[in-house]
Short mmCIF file of C-alpha atoms in Angstrom, two decimals:
data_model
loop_
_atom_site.label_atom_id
_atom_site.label_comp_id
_atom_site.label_asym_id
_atom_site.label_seq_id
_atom_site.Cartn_x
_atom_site.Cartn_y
_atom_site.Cartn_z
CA UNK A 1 51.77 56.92 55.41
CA UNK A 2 48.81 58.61 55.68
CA UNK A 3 48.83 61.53 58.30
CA UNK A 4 45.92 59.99 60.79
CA UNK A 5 48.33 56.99 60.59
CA UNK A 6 51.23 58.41 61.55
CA UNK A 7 49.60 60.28 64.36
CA UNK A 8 47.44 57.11 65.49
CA UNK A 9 51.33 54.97 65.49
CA UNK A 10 52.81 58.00 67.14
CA UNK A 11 50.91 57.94 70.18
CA UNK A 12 50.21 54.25 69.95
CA UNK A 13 53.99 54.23 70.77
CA UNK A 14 54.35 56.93 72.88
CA UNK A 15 51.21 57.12 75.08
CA UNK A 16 51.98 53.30 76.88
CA UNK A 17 55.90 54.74 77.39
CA UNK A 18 54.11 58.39 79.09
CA UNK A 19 51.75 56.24 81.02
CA UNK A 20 54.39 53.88 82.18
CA UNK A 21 57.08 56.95 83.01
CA UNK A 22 53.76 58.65 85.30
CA UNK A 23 53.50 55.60 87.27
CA UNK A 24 57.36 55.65 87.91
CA UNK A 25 57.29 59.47 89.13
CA UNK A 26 53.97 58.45 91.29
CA UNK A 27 56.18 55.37 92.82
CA UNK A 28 59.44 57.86 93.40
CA UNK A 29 57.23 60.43 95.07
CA UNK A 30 55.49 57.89 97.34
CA UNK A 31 58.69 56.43 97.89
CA UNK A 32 59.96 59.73 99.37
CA UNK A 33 57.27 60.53 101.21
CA UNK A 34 57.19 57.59 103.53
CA UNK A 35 61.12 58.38 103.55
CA UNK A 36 60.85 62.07 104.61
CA UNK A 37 57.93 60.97 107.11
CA UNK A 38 60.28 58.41 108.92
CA UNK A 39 63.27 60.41 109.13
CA UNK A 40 64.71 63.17 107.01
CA UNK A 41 68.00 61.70 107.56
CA UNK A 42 66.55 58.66 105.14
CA UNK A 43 65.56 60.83 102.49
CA UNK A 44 68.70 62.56 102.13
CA UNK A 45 70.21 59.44 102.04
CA UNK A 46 68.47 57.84 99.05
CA UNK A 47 68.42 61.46 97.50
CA UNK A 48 72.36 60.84 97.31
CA UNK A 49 72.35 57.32 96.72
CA UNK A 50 69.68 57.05 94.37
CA UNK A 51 70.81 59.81 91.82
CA UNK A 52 74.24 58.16 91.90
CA UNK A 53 73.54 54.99 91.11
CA UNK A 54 70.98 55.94 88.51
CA UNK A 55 73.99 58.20 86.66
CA UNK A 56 75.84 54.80 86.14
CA UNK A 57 72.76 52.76 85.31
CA UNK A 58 71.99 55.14 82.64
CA UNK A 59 74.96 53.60 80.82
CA UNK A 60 73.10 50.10 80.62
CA UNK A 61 70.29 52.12 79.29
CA UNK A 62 72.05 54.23 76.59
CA UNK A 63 72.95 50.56 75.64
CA UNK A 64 69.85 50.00 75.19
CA UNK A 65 69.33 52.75 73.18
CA UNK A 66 71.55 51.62 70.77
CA UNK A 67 69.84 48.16 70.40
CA UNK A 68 66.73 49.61 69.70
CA UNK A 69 67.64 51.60 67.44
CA UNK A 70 69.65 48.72 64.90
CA UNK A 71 66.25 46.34 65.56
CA UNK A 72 64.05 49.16 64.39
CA UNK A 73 66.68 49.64 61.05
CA UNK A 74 66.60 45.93 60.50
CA UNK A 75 62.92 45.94 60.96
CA UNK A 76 62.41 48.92 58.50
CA UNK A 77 64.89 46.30 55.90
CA UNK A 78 62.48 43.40 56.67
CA UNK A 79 65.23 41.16 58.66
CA UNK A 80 63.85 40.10 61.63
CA UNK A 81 66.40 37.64 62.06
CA UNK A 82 69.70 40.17 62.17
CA UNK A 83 67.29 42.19 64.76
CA UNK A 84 67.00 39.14 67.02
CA UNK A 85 70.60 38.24 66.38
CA UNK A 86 71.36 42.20 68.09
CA UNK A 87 69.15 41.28 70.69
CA UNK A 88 70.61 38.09 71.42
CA UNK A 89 73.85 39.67 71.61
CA UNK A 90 73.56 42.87 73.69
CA UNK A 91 71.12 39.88 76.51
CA UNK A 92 74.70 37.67 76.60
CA UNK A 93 77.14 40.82 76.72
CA UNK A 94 74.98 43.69 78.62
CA UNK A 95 75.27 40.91 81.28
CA UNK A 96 79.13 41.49 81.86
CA UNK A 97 78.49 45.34 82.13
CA UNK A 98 75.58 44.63 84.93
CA UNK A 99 78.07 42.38 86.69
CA UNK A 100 80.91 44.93 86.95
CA UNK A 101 78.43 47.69 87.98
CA UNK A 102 77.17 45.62 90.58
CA UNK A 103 80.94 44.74 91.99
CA UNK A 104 81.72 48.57 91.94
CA UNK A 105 78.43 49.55 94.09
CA UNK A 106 78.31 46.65 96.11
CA UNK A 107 81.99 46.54 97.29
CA UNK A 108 82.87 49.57 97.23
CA UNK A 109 79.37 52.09 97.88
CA UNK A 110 81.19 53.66 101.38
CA UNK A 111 84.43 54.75 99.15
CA UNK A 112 81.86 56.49 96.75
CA UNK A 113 79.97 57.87 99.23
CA UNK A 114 82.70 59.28 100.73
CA UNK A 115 84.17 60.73 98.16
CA UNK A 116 80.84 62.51 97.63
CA UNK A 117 81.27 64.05 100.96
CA UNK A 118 78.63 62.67 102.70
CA UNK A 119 79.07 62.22 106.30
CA UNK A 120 77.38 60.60 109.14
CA UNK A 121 74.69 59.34 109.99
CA UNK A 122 73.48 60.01 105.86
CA UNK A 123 77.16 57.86 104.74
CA UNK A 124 75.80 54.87 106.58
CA UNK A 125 72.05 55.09 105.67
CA UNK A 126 73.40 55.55 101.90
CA UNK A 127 75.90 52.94 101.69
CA UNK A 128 73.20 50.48 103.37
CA UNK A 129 70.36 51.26 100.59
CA UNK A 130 73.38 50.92 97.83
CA UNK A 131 74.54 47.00 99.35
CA UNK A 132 70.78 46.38 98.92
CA UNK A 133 69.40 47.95 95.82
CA UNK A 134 72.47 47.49 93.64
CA UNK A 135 71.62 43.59 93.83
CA UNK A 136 69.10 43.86 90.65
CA UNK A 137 71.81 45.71 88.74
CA UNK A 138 72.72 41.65 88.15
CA UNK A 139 69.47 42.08 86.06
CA UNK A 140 69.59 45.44 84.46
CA UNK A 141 71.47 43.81 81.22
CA UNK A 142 69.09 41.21 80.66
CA UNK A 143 66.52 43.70 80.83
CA UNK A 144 68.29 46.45 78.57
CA UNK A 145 67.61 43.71 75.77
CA UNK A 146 63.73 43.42 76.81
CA UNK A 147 63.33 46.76 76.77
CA UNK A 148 64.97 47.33 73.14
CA UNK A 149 61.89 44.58 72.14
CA UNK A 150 59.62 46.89 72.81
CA UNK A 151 61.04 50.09 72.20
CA UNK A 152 62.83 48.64 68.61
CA UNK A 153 59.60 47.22 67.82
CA UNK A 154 57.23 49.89 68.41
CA UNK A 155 54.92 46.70 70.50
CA UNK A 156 55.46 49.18 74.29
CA UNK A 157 52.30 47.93 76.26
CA UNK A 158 54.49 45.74 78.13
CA UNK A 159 56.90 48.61 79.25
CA UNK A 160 53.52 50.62 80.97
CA UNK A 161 52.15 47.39 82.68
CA UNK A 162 55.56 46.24 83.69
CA UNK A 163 55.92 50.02 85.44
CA UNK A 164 52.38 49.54 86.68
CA UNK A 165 53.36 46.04 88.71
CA UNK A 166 56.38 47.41 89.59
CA UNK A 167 55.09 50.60 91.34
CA UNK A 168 52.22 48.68 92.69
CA UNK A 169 54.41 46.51 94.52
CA UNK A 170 56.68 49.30 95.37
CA UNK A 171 54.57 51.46 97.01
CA UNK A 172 52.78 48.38 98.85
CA UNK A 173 55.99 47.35 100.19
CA UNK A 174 57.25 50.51 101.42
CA UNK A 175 54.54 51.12 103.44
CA UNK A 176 55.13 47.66 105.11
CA UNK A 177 58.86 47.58 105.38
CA UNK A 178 59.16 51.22 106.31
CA UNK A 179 56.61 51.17 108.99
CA UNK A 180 56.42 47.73 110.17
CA UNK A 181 53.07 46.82 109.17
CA UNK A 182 51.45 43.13 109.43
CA UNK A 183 54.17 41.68 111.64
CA UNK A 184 56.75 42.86 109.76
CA UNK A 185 59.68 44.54 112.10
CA UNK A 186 59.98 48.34 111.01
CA UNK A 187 63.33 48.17 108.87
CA UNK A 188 63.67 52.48 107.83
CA UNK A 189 65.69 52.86 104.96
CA UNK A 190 66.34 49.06 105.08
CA UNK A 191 62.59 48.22 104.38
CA UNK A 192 62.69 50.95 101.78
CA UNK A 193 65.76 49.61 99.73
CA UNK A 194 64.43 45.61 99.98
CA UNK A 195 60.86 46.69 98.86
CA UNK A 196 62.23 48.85 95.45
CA UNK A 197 64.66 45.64 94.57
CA UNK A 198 61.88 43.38 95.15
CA UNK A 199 59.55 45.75 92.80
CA UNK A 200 62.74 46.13 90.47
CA UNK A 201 63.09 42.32 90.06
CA UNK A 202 59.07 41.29 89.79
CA UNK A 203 59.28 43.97 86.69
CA UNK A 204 62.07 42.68 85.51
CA UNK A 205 61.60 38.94 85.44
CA UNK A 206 58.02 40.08 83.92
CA UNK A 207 59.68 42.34 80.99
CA UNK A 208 61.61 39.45 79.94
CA UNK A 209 59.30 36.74 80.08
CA UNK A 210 57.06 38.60 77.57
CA UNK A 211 60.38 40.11 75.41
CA UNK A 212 59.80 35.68 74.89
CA UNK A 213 56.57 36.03 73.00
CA UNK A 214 56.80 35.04 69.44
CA UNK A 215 53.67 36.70 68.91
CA UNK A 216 55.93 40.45 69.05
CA UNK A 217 57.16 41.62 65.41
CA UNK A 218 60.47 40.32 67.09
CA UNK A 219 61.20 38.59 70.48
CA UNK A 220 63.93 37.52 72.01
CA UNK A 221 64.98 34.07 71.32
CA UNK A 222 67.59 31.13 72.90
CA UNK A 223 68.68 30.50 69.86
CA UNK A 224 70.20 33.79 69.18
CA UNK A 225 71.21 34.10 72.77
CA UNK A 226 73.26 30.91 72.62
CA UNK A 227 74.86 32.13 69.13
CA UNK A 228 75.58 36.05 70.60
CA UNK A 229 78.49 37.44 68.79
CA UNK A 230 80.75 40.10 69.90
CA UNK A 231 80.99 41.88 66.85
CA UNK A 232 77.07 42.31 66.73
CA UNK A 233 77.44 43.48 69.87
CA UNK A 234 80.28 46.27 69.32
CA UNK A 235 77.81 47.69 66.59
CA UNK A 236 75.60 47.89 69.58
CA UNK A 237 78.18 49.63 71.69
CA UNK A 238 79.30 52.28 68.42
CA UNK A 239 75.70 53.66 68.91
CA UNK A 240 74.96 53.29 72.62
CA UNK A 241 78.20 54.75 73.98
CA UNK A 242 77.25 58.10 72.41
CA UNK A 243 74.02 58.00 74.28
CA UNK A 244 75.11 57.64 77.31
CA UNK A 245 77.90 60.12 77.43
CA UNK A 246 75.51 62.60 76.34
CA UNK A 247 73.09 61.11 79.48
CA UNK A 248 76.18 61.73 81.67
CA UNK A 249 77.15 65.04 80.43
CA UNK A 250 73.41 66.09 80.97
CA UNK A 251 74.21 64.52 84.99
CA UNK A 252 76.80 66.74 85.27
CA UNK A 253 75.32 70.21 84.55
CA UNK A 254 72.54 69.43 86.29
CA UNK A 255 74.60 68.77 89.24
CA UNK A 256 77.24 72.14 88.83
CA UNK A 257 73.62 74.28 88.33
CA UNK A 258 72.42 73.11 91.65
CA UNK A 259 75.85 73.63 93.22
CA UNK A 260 75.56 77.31 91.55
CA UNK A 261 71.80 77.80 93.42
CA UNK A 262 73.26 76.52 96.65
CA UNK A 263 76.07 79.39 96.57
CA UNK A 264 73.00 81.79 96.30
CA UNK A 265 70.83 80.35 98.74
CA UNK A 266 70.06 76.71 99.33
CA UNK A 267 66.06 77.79 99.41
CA UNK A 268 66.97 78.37 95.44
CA UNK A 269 67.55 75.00 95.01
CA UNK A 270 64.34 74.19 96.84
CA UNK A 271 62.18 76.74 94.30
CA UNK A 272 64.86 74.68 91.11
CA UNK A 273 63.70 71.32 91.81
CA UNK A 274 59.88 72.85 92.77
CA UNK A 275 59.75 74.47 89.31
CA UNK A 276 61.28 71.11 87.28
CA UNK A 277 58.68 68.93 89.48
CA UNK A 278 56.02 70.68 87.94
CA UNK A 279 57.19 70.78 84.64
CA UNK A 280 57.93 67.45 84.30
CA UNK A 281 54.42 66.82 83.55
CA UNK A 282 54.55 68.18 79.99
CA UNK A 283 58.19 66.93 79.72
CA UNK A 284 56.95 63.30 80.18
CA UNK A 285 54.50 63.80 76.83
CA UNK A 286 57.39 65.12 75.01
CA UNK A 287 60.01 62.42 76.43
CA UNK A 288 57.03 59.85 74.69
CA UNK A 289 57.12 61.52 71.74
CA UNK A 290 61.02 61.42 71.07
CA UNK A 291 61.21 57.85 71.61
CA UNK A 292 57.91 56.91 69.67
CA UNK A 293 59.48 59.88 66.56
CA UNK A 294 63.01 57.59 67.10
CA UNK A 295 61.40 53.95 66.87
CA UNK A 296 59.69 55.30 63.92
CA UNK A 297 62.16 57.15 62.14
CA UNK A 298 64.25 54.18 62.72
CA UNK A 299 62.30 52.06 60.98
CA UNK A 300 61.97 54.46 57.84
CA UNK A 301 65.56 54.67 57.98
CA UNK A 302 65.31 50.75 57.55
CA UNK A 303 62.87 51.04 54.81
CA UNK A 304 65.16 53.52 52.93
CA UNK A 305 61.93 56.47 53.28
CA UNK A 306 63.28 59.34 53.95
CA UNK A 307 60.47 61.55 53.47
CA UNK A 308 58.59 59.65 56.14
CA UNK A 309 61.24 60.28 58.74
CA UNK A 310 60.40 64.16 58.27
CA UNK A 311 56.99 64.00 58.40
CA UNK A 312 56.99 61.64 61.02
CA UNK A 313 59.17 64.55 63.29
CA UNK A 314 57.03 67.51 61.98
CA UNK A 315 53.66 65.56 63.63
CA UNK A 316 55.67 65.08 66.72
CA UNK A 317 56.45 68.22 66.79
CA UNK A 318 52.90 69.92 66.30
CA UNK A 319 51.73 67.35 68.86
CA UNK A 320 54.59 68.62 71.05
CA UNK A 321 53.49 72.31 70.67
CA UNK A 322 49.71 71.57 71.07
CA UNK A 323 50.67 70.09 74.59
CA UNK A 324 53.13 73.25 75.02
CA UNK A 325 50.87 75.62 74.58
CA UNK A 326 48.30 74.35 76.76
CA UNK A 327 50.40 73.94 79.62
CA UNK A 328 52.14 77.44 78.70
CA UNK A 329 48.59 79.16 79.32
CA UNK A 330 47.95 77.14 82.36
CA UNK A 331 51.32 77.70 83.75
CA UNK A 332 50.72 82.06 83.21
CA UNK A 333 47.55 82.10 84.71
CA UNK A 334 47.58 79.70 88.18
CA UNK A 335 51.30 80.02 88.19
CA UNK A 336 51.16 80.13 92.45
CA UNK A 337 48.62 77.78 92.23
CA UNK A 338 50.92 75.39 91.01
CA UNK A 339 53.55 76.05 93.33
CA UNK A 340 51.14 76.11 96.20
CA UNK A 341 50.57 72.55 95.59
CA UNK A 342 54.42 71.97 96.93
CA UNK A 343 54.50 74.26 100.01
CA UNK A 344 52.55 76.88 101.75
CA UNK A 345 55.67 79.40 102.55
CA UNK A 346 53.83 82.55 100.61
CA UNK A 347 57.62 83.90 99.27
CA UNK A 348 58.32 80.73 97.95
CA UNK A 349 54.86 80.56 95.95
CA UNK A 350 55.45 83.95 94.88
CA UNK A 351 59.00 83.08 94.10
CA UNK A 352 58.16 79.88 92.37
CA UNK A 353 55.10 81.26 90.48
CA UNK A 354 57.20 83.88 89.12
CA UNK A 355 59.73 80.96 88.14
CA UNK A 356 57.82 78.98 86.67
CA UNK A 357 56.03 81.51 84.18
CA UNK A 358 59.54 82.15 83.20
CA UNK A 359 60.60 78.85 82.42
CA UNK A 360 57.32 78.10 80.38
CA UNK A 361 58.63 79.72 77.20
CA UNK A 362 61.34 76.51 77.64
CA UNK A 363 58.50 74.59 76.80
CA UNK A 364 58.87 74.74 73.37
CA UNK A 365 62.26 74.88 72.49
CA UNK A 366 62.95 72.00 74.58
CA UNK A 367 60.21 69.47 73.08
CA UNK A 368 61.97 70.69 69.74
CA UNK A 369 65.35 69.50 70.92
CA UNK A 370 63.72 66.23 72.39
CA UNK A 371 61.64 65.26 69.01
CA UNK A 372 64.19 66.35 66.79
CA UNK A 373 66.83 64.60 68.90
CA UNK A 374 64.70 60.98 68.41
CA UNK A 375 64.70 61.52 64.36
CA UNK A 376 68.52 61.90 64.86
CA UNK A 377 68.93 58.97 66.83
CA UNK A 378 66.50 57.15 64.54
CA UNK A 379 68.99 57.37 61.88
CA UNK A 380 71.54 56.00 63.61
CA UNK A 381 73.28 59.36 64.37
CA UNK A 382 74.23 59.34 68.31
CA UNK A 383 77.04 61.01 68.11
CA UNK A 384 75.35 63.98 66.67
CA UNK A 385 73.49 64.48 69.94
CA UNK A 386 76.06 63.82 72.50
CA UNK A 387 77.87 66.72 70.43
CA UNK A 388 74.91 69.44 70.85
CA UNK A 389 74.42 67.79 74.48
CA UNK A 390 78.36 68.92 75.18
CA UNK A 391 78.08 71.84 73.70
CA UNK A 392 74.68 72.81 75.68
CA UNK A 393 76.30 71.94 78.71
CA UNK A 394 79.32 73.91 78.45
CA UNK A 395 76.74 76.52 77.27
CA UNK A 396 74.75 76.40 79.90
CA UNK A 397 77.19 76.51 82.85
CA UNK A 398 78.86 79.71 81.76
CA UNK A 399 75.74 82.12 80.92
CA UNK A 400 74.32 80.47 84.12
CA UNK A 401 77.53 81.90 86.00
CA UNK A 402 77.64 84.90 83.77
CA UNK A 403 73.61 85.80 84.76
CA UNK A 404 73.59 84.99 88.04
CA UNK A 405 76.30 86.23 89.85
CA UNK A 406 78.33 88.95 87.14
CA UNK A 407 75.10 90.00 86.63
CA UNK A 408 73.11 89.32 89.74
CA UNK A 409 70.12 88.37 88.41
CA UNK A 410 70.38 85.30 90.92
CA UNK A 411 67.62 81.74 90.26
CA UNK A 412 66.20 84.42 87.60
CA UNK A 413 69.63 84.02 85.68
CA UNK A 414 69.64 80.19 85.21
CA UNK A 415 66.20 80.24 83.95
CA UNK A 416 67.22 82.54 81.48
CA UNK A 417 70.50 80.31 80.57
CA UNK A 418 68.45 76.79 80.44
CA UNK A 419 66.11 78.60 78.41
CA UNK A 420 68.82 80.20 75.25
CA UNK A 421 70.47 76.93 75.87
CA UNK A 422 67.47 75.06 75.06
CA UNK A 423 66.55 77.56 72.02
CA UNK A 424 70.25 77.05 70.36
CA UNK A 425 70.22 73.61 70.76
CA UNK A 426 66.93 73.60 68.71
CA UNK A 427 68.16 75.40 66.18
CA UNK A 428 70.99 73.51 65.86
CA UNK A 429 69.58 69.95 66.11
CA UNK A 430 66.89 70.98 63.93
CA UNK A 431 68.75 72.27 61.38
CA UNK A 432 70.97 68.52 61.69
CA UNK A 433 67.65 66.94 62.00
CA UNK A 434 66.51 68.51 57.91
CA UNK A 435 70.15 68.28 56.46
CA UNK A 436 70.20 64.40 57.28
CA UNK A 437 66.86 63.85 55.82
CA UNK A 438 67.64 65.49 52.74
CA UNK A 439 71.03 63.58 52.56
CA UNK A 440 69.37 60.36 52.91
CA UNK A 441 66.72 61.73 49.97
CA UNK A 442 69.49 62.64 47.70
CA UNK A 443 71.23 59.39 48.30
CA UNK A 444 67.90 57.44 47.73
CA UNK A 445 67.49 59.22 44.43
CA UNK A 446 70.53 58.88 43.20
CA UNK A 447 70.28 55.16 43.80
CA UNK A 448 67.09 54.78 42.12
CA UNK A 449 68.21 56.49 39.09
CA UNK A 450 71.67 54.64 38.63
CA UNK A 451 69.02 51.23 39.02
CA UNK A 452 67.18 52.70 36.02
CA UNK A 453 69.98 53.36 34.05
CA UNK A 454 70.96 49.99 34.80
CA UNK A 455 67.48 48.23 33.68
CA UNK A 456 67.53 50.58 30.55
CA UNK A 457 71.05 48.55 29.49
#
């Protein structure tokens, strides 16, 4: 493939997936703002709620993973009909998993809660948004499979226009249900959880309706649903489960490092979650790039092209870096002026500033780790990452305790651990990343030439 190509596919993948995961951060921001502007109690509330129930929903998702993953192998080996056969199976059985999520949250949201700690009046204003907005988890399964169309396919218009409605209606709706706007009673936290389900489901129902189209490179299909097989579906399962532990064992450290800045100060966790909200700006390019480098790299894998699959991570990469280093620059010289944009307390900006410039030499390190991570995953190796993730995490924690309070360097500390965690995990899923290619390259040329020796007798 030719190297305008592969950058042209790369972002033709990537750049509907960025622009549909910036509409979803514009819809969670509104979304808190209307919260925080009604009552603070309400945004605590779905602060709590909302990360919660997103940690198990992940594990639909990781799913999901895994079902992209086998459609873009069975692509890559030209058999459309085994991919819609994995689709098939992971719409029928992804259903069962949505169904016992949604019994956990929707019976039993006030046990969870309280075993969170949460107390009152946040424990009722949680447990209310979870009855409501755990409904369309009855959904998430069917749309795990529409989303592994697109993403398995490489065909992700759909996913930015579905984010697009979805926010749209969102946002609209939270300003009406929140408020009480054009008759409507003003419902709080209520209003809030009925206008994201209704968003959640108009997506939904619209994701699926298109995953239909026979016009994608592969669509889902009744006939494939009606003849879903289990044992299709446990293939499914030996990739996705991976994912999702390593999405869970992410949860966690994030959660233990924020526990760590609230023993400090709990105006450190303020300047944490300051400092990730603006960096999540070059994250989301690099977040685009993984999954367009793992669609792709999938595919090769299908094709038996091994040489494509590195090529294909080494343009992510320098795409990756480009977008590093400009943000790096802007980052060290109108480092307050980012932070500004969050608060007007001068010690935090100077706090944050100084933060932030610290944290931009993550930058790089960690778009390594997240485009070598989607060549890994492209060749079917999950477990791989949930490994490194582990490891990272267990990393992570103790230099973050070891920095910041053996050796008191405080918020300054955990920057420093996320940022050697992010480095060695680089190094180590690159190296993985190289070693598998040239496995698969040996094995490819050792195939070819027993096939010649063959011929020749």
């Amino acid at each position: 493939m030719k190297q305008e190509k592969l950058t042209t596919s790369l972002l033709g993948i990537g750049i509907p997936i960025l622009a549909g995961m910036a509409v979803t951060q514009v819809q969670q921001i509104t979304d808190q703002a209307f919260l925080g502007n009604a009552a603070p109690e309400y945004l605590s509330a779905v602060g709590n709620a909302g990360f919660t129930i997103w940690t198990t929903m992940s594990f639909l998702f990781a799913l999901g993973t895994g079902t992209a993953i086998l459609v873009a192998q069975k692509l890559g080996e030209e058999k459309p009909e085994e991919a819609e056969s994995i689709l098939g199976s992971t719409f029928v059985f992804s259903s069962f998993f949505s169904v016992l999520l949604f019994s956990i949250w929707f019976f039993g949201n006030r046990t969870i809660f309280h075993l969170m700690g949460l107390e009152e009046p946040i424990l009722t204003y949680a447990a209310l948004y979870a009855k409501i907005y755990t409904v369309g988890l009855l959904f998430s399964g069917i749309n795990t499979a529409a989303m592994a169309v697109y993403n398995g396919s490489g065909f992700t218009r759909p996913l930015m226009l579905a984010s697009i409605l979805r926010a749209g209606i969102n946002i609209f709706l939270d300003w009406v249900l929140i408020f009480g706007k054009f008759g409507f009673p003003a419902m709080g936290i209520a209003g809030a959880a009925i206008a994201t389900l209704t968003a959640e489901i108009i997506g939904a129902a619209y994701t699926v309706m298109t995953a239909f189209s026979r016009k994608l490179p592969v669509y889902l299909s009744f006939t494939a649903i009606k003849q879903a097989k289990l044992g299709v579906y446990l293939r499914v399962i030996r990739i996705g489960i991976p994912a999702s532990l390593e999405e869970f064992s992410w949860n966690i450290g994030n959660i233990v490092l924020i526990r760590f800045l609230n023993e400090i100060d709990p105006l450190a966790a303020g300047i944490y979650t300051i400092v990730a909200s603006i960096t999540i700006v070059p994250a989301l390019f690099f977040m685009a790039m993984g999954s367009a480098t793992m669609t792709l790299s999938g595919r090769r894998t299908g094709e038996g092209r091994p040489a494509e699959i590195r090529r294909t991570g080494q343009t992510a990469m320098l795409m990756c870096w480009g977008v590093s280093t400009i943000f790096f620059a802007l980052f060290v010289v109108f480092p307050e002026s980012f932070a500004g944009v969050f608060t007007r307390d001068p010690s935090v900006i100077a706090q944050t500033g100084a933060m932030l410039l610290v944290n931009s030499f993550a930058l790089f390190p960690r778009s390594a780790n997240i485009v070598f991570g989607g060549g890994i995953r492209g060749m079917g190796d999950t477990r791989w990452m949930l490994f490194t993730q582990i490891f990272g995490t267990i990393f992570v924690l103790i230099f973050a305790r070891v920095l910041m309070f053996s050796l008191s360097l405080a918020i300054l500390g955990l920057f420093l651990a996320v940022f050697l965690d992010e480095t060695t995990r680089a190094v180590m899923n690159g190296r993985h990343f190289y070693s598998s290619v040239r496995r698969k390259s040996a094995s490819r040329a050792l195939s070819e030439g027993e096939t010649a020796v063959s011929d020749r007798l």
